[in-house]
Coordinates of C-alpha atoms and ligand atoms in Angstrom, one line a residue:
M8 CA -39.8 -12.4 37.2
V9 CA -39.6 -9.6 34.5
E10 CA -37.2 -10.4 31.7
T11 CA -34.7 -7.7 31.0
L12 CA -34.9 -6.7 27.3
T13 CA -31.7 -5.8 25.6
P14 CA -31.8 -4.1 22.2
P15 CA -30.8 -6.3 19.3
Q16 CA -27.1 -6.1 18.7
V17 CA -26.1 -4.9 15.2
K18 CA -22.8 -6.3 14.0
F19 CA -20.4 -3.4 13.4
L20 CA -18.8 -3.5 9.9
P21 CA -15.5 -1.6 9.8
Y22 CA -14.1 -0.3 6.5
G23 CA -11.4 -3.0 6.6
R24 CA -10.2 -5.8 8.9
Q25 CA -7.9 -8.8 9.1
H26 CA -9.0 -12.4 8.7
I27 CA -7.3 -14.8 11.1
S28 CA -7.6 -18.6 10.7
Q29 CA -6.8 -21.5 13.0
A30 CA -3.7 -22.2 10.7
D31 CA -2.5 -18.6 11.4
I32 CA -2.8 -19.1 15.1
E33 CA -1.0 -22.4 15.0
A34 CA 1.8 -20.9 12.8
V35 CA 2.4 -18.1 15.4
I36 CA 2.3 -20.6 18.3
A37 CA 4.9 -22.8 16.6
V38 CA 7.3 -19.8 16.4
L39 CA 6.6 -18.9 20.1
K40 CA 7.6 -22.5 21.0
S41 CA 10.7 -22.4 18.8
D42 CA 14.2 -21.0 19.5
W43 CA 13.8 -17.9 17.4
L44 CA 11.4 -15.0 17.9
T45 CA 13.4 -12.9 15.5
Q46 CA 16.3 -13.4 13.0
G47 CA 15.3 -17.0 12.7
P48 CA 14.2 -19.2 9.7
A49 CA 10.6 -17.8 9.4
V50 CA 11.7 -14.5 7.8
P51 CA 13.6 -16.1 4.8
A52 CA 10.8 -18.6 4.5
F53 CA 8.3 -15.7 4.2
E54 CA 10.6 -13.9 1.7
K55 CA 10.9 -17.0 -0.5
E56 CA 7.1 -17.5 -0.6
L57 CA 6.4 -13.8 -1.2
A58 CA 8.9 -13.7 -4.1
E59 CA 7.3 -16.8 -5.6
R60 CA 3.8 -15.5 -5.2
V61 CA 4.4 -12.2 -6.9
G62 CA 7.0 -13.5 -9.4
A63 CA 9.9 -11.5 -8.0
K64 CA 13.5 -12.4 -8.1
Y65 CA 14.2 -11.2 -4.6
A66 CA 12.1 -10.1 -1.6
V67 CA 13.4 -8.4 1.5
A68 CA 10.9 -8.3 4.4
C69 CA 11.0 -5.5 6.9
A70 CA 9.1 -3.8 9.7
S71 CA 6.4 -1.9 7.8
G72 CA 5.5 -0.5 4.4
T73 CA 6.9 2.8 5.6
A74 CA 10.2 1.2 6.5
A75 CA 10.1 -0.5 3.1
L76 CA 9.8 2.8 1.3
H77 CA 12.5 4.4 3.4
L78 CA 14.8 1.4 2.7
A79 CA 14.0 1.8 -1.0
M80 CA 15.2 5.4 -1.0
L81 CA 18.4 4.5 1.0
A82 CA 19.2 1.6 -1.3
L83 CA 18.9 3.8 -4.4
G84 CA 21.2 6.4 -2.8
I85 CA 18.5 9.1 -2.8
G86 CA 19.4 12.2 -0.7
A87 CA 19.6 16.0 -0.4
G88 CA 19.4 17.7 -3.8
D89 CA 17.3 14.9 -5.3
E90 CA 13.6 14.8 -5.7
I91 CA 10.9 12.1 -6.0
V92 CA 7.5 12.4 -7.7
T93 CA 4.4 10.7 -6.5
S94 CA 0.6 10.8 -6.6
A95 CA -1.2 13.6 -4.8
N96 CA -3.8 11.0 -3.7
T97 CA -1.9 8.5 -1.5
F98 CA -1.0 7.7 2.1
L99 CA 1.6 10.1 3.6
A100 CA 4.4 7.5 3.6
S101 CA 4.7 7.5 -0.2
A102 CA 6.0 11.0 0.0
N103 CA 7.5 11.0 3.5
C104 CA 10.1 8.4 2.5
A105 CA 11.8 11.1 0.4
R106 CA 11.9 13.5 3.3
F107 CA 13.4 10.8 5.6
V108 CA 16.5 11.0 3.3
G109 CA 16.5 14.8 2.8
A110 CA 15.1 14.6 -0.8
G111 CA 12.4 16.9 -2.1
V112 CA 8.8 15.8 -3.1
R113 CA 6.8 16.7 -6.2
F114 CA 3.2 15.7 -6.5
V115 CA 1.2 14.8 -9.6
D116 CA -2.6 15.1 -10.1
I117 CA -4.8 12.1 -10.6
N118 CA -7.5 10.7 -12.9
V119 CA -10.6 11.6 -11.1
D120 CA -12.5 8.4 -12.1
T121 CA -9.8 6.0 -10.9
G122 CA -7.9 7.9 -8.2
L123 CA -4.7 6.8 -10.0
I124 CA -1.8 9.1 -11.0
D125 CA -2.5 10.9 -14.3
C126 CA 0.3 9.8 -16.7
Q127 CA 0.0 12.9 -18.9
A128 CA 0.4 15.1 -15.8
L129 CA 3.4 13.0 -14.8
E130 CA 4.9 13.5 -18.2
R131 CA 4.5 17.3 -17.8
V132 CA 6.2 17.3 -14.4
L133 CA 9.1 15.2 -15.8
R134 CA 9.5 17.5 -18.8
S135 CA 9.6 20.6 -16.5
D136 CA 12.4 19.0 -14.5
T137 CA 15.1 20.4 -16.9
D138 CA 17.9 20.1 -14.3
R139 CA 16.9 16.4 -13.7
R140 CA 16.5 16.5 -10.0
I141 CA 13.8 13.9 -10.1
K142 CA 15.5 10.6 -9.4
V143 CA 12.5 8.4 -8.5
V144 CA 8.9 8.0 -9.7
I145 CA 6.7 6.4 -7.0
P146 CA 3.3 5.4 -8.6
V147 CA 0.7 4.1 -6.2
H148 CA -1.6 1.2 -7.1
F149 CA -4.4 3.0 -5.3
T150 CA -7.2 0.7 -3.9
G151 CA -5.5 -2.3 -5.5
Q152 CA -5.8 -1.2 -9.2
P153 CA -2.4 -1.1 -11.0
A154 CA -1.2 2.2 -12.2
D155 CA -0.1 2.2 -15.8
L156 CA 3.4 0.8 -15.0
P157 CA 4.6 0.3 -18.6
A158 CA 4.0 3.9 -19.5
I159 CA 5.4 5.2 -16.3
Y160 CA 8.5 3.0 -16.6
N161 CA 9.1 4.3 -20.1
M162 CA 8.8 7.9 -19.0
A163 CA 11.0 7.4 -16.0
R164 CA 13.7 5.7 -18.0
Q165 CA 13.8 8.4 -20.5
H166 CA 14.3 10.8 -17.7
G167 CA 17.0 8.7 -16.1
A168 CA 14.8 8.0 -13.0
W169 CA 14.1 4.9 -11.0
V170 CA 10.6 3.5 -10.5
V171 CA 9.6 2.4 -7.0
D172 CA 6.0 1.2 -7.2
D173 CA 4.0 1.5 -4.0
A174 CA 2.0 -1.7 -4.0
C175 CA 0.8 -1.4 -0.4
H176 CA -2.8 -1.8 -1.6
A177 CA -2.0 -4.2 -4.4
I178 CA -0.5 -7.6 -3.6
G179 CA -2.0 -10.1 -6.0
A180 CA -2.9 -7.5 -8.6
T181 CA -1.7 -8.0 -12.3
Y182 CA -1.7 -6.1 -15.5
D183 CA -1.4 -7.3 -19.1
H184 CA 1.4 -6.1 -21.3
E185 CA 2.2 -7.3 -24.8
G186 CA 0.1 -10.4 -24.3
K187 CA 1.7 -11.3 -21.0
T188 CA 0.2 -11.1 -17.5
C189 CA 2.6 -9.2 -15.2
P190 CA 2.1 -9.5 -11.4
I191 CA 2.6 -6.4 -9.3
G192 CA 5.8 -7.0 -7.5
S193 CA 7.4 -8.9 -10.4
N194 CA 9.4 -5.7 -11.3
R195 CA 8.7 -6.1 -14.9
H196 CA 8.3 -2.3 -15.1
S197 CA 9.9 -1.1 -11.9
D198 CA 13.1 -1.3 -10.0
L199 CA 11.7 -1.9 -6.6
T200 CA 8.1 -2.7 -5.4
V201 CA 7.0 -1.9 -1.8
F202 CA 4.3 -3.9 0.1
S203 CA 2.6 -3.3 3.5
F204 CA 1.2 -6.0 5.8
H205 CA -0.8 -3.8 8.1
P206 CA -4.0 -5.6 9.3
V207 CA -6.4 -3.8 6.9
K208 CA -4.2 -5.1 4.0
H209 CA -4.6 -8.5 2.3
V210 CA -1.8 -10.1 4.2
A211 CA -1.9 -9.1 7.8
M212 CA 1.1 -9.3 10.2
G213 CA 0.2 -6.6 12.7
E214 CA 2.9 -4.5 11.2
G215 CA 5.2 -5.6 8.4
G216 CA 6.4 -4.7 4.9
A217 CA 8.6 -5.9 2.1
V218 CA 10.5 -4.7 -1.0
T219 CA 10.9 -6.8 -4.1
T220 CA 13.6 -6.3 -6.8
P221 CA 15.3 -8.1 -9.7
S222 CA 18.7 -6.8 -8.6
S223 CA 20.8 -9.0 -6.3
E224 CA 22.9 -5.9 -5.4
L225 CA 19.8 -3.9 -4.3
A226 CA 18.5 -6.9 -2.4
E227 CA 21.7 -7.3 -0.5
K228 CA 21.8 -3.6 0.3
L229 CA 18.2 -3.5 1.5
A230 CA 18.9 -6.5 3.8
R231 CA 22.0 -4.7 5.2
L232 CA 20.2 -1.4 5.7
R233 CA 17.4 -3.1 7.5
C234 CA 19.9 -4.3 10.1
H235 CA 22.1 -1.3 11.0
G236 CA 24.1 -1.5 7.7
I237 CA 26.0 -4.5 9.1
R238 CA 27.9 -6.6 6.7
K239 CA 29.8 -9.9 7.2
N240 CA 31.9 -9.8 4.1
S241 CA 33.8 -7.4 1.8
F242 CA 35.5 -5.7 4.8
I243 CA 37.4 -2.5 4.7
N244 CA 39.3 -3.0 8.0
N245 CA 41.1 -6.2 6.9
E246 CA 43.6 -6.2 9.7
M247 CA 40.7 -6.2 12.2
A248 CA 38.6 -8.7 10.3
T249 CA 41.2 -11.4 10.1
A250 CA 43.2 -13.4 12.6
T251 CA 47.0 -13.8 12.2
A252 CA 46.5 -17.1 10.3
G253 CA 44.4 -15.2 7.7
E254 CA 41.0 -16.6 8.6
I255 CA 38.0 -14.2 9.3
N256 CA 37.5 -13.5 13.0
P257 CA 34.2 -15.3 13.8
W258 CA 32.8 -12.4 15.8
Y259 CA 33.7 -9.8 13.3
Y260 CA 31.2 -7.5 11.5
E261 CA 31.5 -4.2 9.9
M262 CA 29.3 -1.1 9.4
Q263 CA 30.3 0.8 6.2
E264 CA 27.0 2.7 5.8
L265 CA 24.2 3.9 8.2
G266 CA 21.3 1.5 8.6
Y267 CA 18.4 1.0 10.9
N268 CA 16.6 -1.7 12.9
Y269 CA 13.8 -2.3 10.4
R270 CA 13.7 -6.1 10.9
L271 CA 10.6 -8.2 10.8
T272 CA 10.2 -10.7 13.7
D273 CA 9.7 -14.5 13.1
I274 CA 6.3 -14.2 14.8
Q275 CA 5.1 -11.7 12.1
A276 CA 6.8 -13.6 9.3
A277 CA 5.1 -16.9 10.3
L278 CA 1.7 -15.2 10.4
G279 CA 2.5 -13.6 7.0
T280 CA 3.4 -16.9 5.4
S281 CA 0.2 -18.5 6.6
Q282 CA -1.8 -15.5 5.4
L283 CA 0.0 -15.5 2.0
R284 CA -1.3 -19.1 1.4
R285 CA -4.8 -17.7 1.6
L286 CA -4.2 -14.7 -0.7
S287 CA -6.0 -16.2 -3.7
W288 CA -9.0 -16.9 -1.6
S289 CA -8.9 -13.3 -0.1
L290 CA -8.6 -11.8 -3.6
R291 CA -11.5 -14.0 -4.9
R292 CA -13.7 -12.9 -2.0
R293 CA -12.9 -9.3 -2.6
Q294 CA -13.8 -9.6 -6.2
E295 CA -17.1 -11.3 -5.3
I296 CA -17.9 -8.5 -2.8
T297 CA -17.1 -5.9 -5.4
A298 CA -19.5 -7.6 -7.9
C299 CA -22.2 -7.6 -5.2
Y300 CA -21.6 -3.9 -4.4
R301 CA -21.7 -3.0 -8.1
R302 CA -25.0 -4.7 -8.6
L303 CA -26.5 -3.0 -5.6
L304 CA -25.2 0.4 -6.6
Q305 CA -26.6 0.0 -10.1
D306 CA -30.0 -0.9 -8.6
E307 CA -30.1 1.8 -5.9
F308 CA -28.3 4.7 -7.5
A309 CA -29.1 4.3 -11.2
D310 CA -28.8 8.1 -11.5
G311 CA -25.1 7.9 -10.9
T312 CA -25.1 10.0 -7.7
V313 CA -23.1 7.1 -6.0
R314 CA -20.8 5.2 -8.3
P315 CA -17.7 3.0 -8.0
L316 CA -14.3 4.0 -9.3
A317 CA -13.6 3.1 -12.9
V318 CA -11.5 0.0 -13.5
A319 CA -9.3 -0.7 -16.6
D320 CA -10.0 -3.8 -18.5
N321 CA -6.5 -5.1 -18.9
I322 CA -5.8 -5.6 -15.2
T323 CA -6.7 -7.8 -12.2
H324 CA -7.7 -5.6 -9.3
A325 CA -6.7 -6.5 -5.8
Y326 CA -9.6 -4.5 -4.1
H327 CA -7.8 -3.5 -1.0
L328 CA -10.4 -0.7 -0.8
F329 CA -13.9 -0.2 -2.2
V330 CA -14.2 3.5 -2.8
V331 CA -17.4 5.1 -4.1
L332 CA -17.7 8.6 -5.5
I333 CA -20.8 10.4 -4.1
E334 CA -22.2 13.7 -5.4
F335 CA -22.5 15.1 -1.9
E336 CA -22.7 18.7 -3.1
R337 CA -25.3 18.0 -5.8
L338 CA -27.3 16.0 -3.2
G339 CA -27.0 18.7 -0.6
V340 CA -25.6 16.4 2.0
S341 CA -22.6 16.7 4.3
R342 CA -20.1 13.8 4.1
A343 CA -19.4 14.2 7.8
R344 CA -23.0 13.7 8.7
V345 CA -23.4 10.7 6.4
M346 CA -20.3 9.1 8.0
T347 CA -21.6 9.8 11.5
S348 CA -25.0 8.4 10.8
L349 CA -23.6 5.3 9.1
R350 CA -21.4 4.8 12.2
E351 CA -24.4 5.1 14.5
N352 CA -26.0 2.3 12.4
G353 CA -23.0 0.0 12.6
I354 CA -21.2 0.8 9.3
G355 CA -17.6 2.1 9.4
T356 CA -16.4 4.2 6.5
Q357 CA -13.2 6.1 5.8
V358 CA -11.9 8.7 3.3
H359 CA -8.8 7.7 1.2
Y360 CA -7.1 10.1 1.1
I361 CA -6.8 13.7 2.2
P362 CA -4.7 15.2 -0.6
V363 CA -1.1 14.9 0.6
P364 CA 0.0 18.3 -0.9
L365 CA -2.7 20.0 1.3
Q366 CA -1.1 18.7 4.5
P367 CA 0.4 21.6 6.5
Y368 CA 3.8 20.0 6.3
Y369 CA 3.8 19.7 2.5
R370 CA 2.2 23.1 2.0
R371 CA 5.2 24.4 3.9
H372 CA 7.7 22.1 2.2
C373 CA 6.5 22.3 -1.4
G374 CA 4.5 25.6 -1.3
T375 CA 1.4 23.7 -2.5
G376 CA -2.1 24.8 -1.8
A377 CA -5.8 24.6 -2.7
G378 CA -6.4 24.6 -6.5
D379 CA -3.0 23.1 -7.4
F380 CA -4.3 19.6 -7.9
P381 CA -7.9 20.1 -9.1
N382 CA -8.7 16.5 -9.9
T383 CA -7.4 15.3 -6.6
E384 CA -9.5 17.8 -4.9
K385 CA -12.6 17.0 -7.0
Y386 CA -12.0 13.3 -6.2
Y387 CA -11.4 14.0 -2.5
A388 CA -14.7 15.9 -2.2
R389 CA -16.6 12.8 -3.4
A390 CA -14.7 9.8 -2.0
L391 CA -16.0 7.4 0.6
S392 CA -14.5 3.9 1.3
L393 CA -17.1 1.3 2.2
P394 CA -16.4 -1.8 4.2
M395 CA -14.2 -4.2 2.2
Y396 CA -12.7 -7.4 3.7
P397 CA -13.1 -11.1 2.9
D398 CA -15.6 -11.9 5.7
L399 CA -18.3 -9.6 4.4
S400 CA -21.4 -11.5 3.2
D401 CA -23.9 -10.4 0.5
T402 CA -26.3 -9.6 3.3
D403 CA -23.7 -7.3 4.9
C404 CA -23.2 -5.5 1.5
E405 CA -27.0 -5.1 1.2
R406 CA -27.0 -3.6 4.7
V407 CA -24.2 -1.2 3.8
I408 CA -25.9 0.1 0.6
G409 CA -29.3 0.2 2.3
E410 CA -27.9 2.3 5.2
L411 CA -25.9 4.5 2.8
K412 CA -29.2 5.2 0.9
K413 CA -31.0 6.1 4.1
A414 CA -28.1 8.2 5.4
L415 CA -28.0 10.2 2.1
Q416 CA -31.8 10.8 2.2
S417 CA -32.1 11.6 5.9
N418 CA -29.1 14.1 6.1
R419 CA -30.2 16.4 3.2
Ligands
PLP507 C1 -0.3 3.5 -0.2 C2 0.4 3.3 1.0 N1 1.7 3.4 1.1 C3 2.4 3.1 2.2 C4 1.8 2.7 3.4 C5 2.6 2.5 4.6 O1 2.5 1.2 5.1 P1 2.6 0.8 6.6 O2 1.4 1.3 7.3 O3 2.8 -0.7 6.6 O4 3.8 1.6 7.1 C6 0.4 2.6 3.4 C7 -0.3 2.1 4.6 O5 -1.4 2.3 4.8 C8 -0.3 2.9 2.2 O6 -1.6 2.7 2.1

């Protein structure tokens, strides 16, 4: 009998993926066997652990990072006539949250070496806002590296604006300030911090998000708005709320403001809590993988044609993404062809991000166009995100860099 030969299988390495343990599976099964699939005890348990982990006073969990950003805008009372300012290099949701509430968006250019918002450019935008329409600054801790929050907070406060930091990439990251280590999410230099628990993020729930804040008032408002704006105290319709004897009617609730169903389920929250308990391990693995990539890049591309993003020395990076800057034009290679050939060889890559002001919607809305954000465009022309997730081995990293080298040579 002739044996059928099958080609050797190459493991596909996506640019990001979740890590699911037996403990995660058991945590989810326990909820499935319990009385509560949603609005049960797993959600406050997750909120408590999240607040403790990031050093926040309050954490309010919700359906996604996008929902968290929308809730943040609603809780701060942002609306028509107001504006927010955010980085030109981010995911759409950092800007879209303003449009959800009818506010305008202004973008700020970035530092080309880090991909983070350029604080000098931010200062110029705030100075130009003489009629003080800008009510919120939304810095993004891109790839997991903290933006310069102390400087941004100072500028925003001088302008009378709130700071909502988009930490969807950065749970577990920290920055040093005046000899103290400040965790992202502790709101040391922000009013609200927003997290995402999408599967490519450090803590995976399928979909999920959260907002942290030092303000009990904002925390209560966020929690109400996540559930239709329903409140069970401080009623306006007192005669409807109370029985003749004066006690509150047990069924009574009141909606005084417009909210949404942005609730997180207990199934997601239980998975999140279990994942959160492995966050330190996940961060350590991401740092080890980064060190391995950096060594390999130094060896294989000593001429600097492929280099990692710059990292400040007073921070702990959460490495949600590992972005390299590649001199495609100088090398005479097309990024599309490199990505396709990497994919054919089992390596997934992605581009983070297409400049948001160049999206047709924002070109229309803001009147932005090519050339307005030169550093963002320069960065965008070079960026490529390589696989980054805790399960990657050193051998996987060697394969990624080896295939990248081949793809860059063979597609010239
Ligand atoms: C920077 C940033 N902000 C916001 C979001 C939105 O999060 P979600 O996908 O959970 O809605 C993402 C998600 O990728 C993101 O990367």
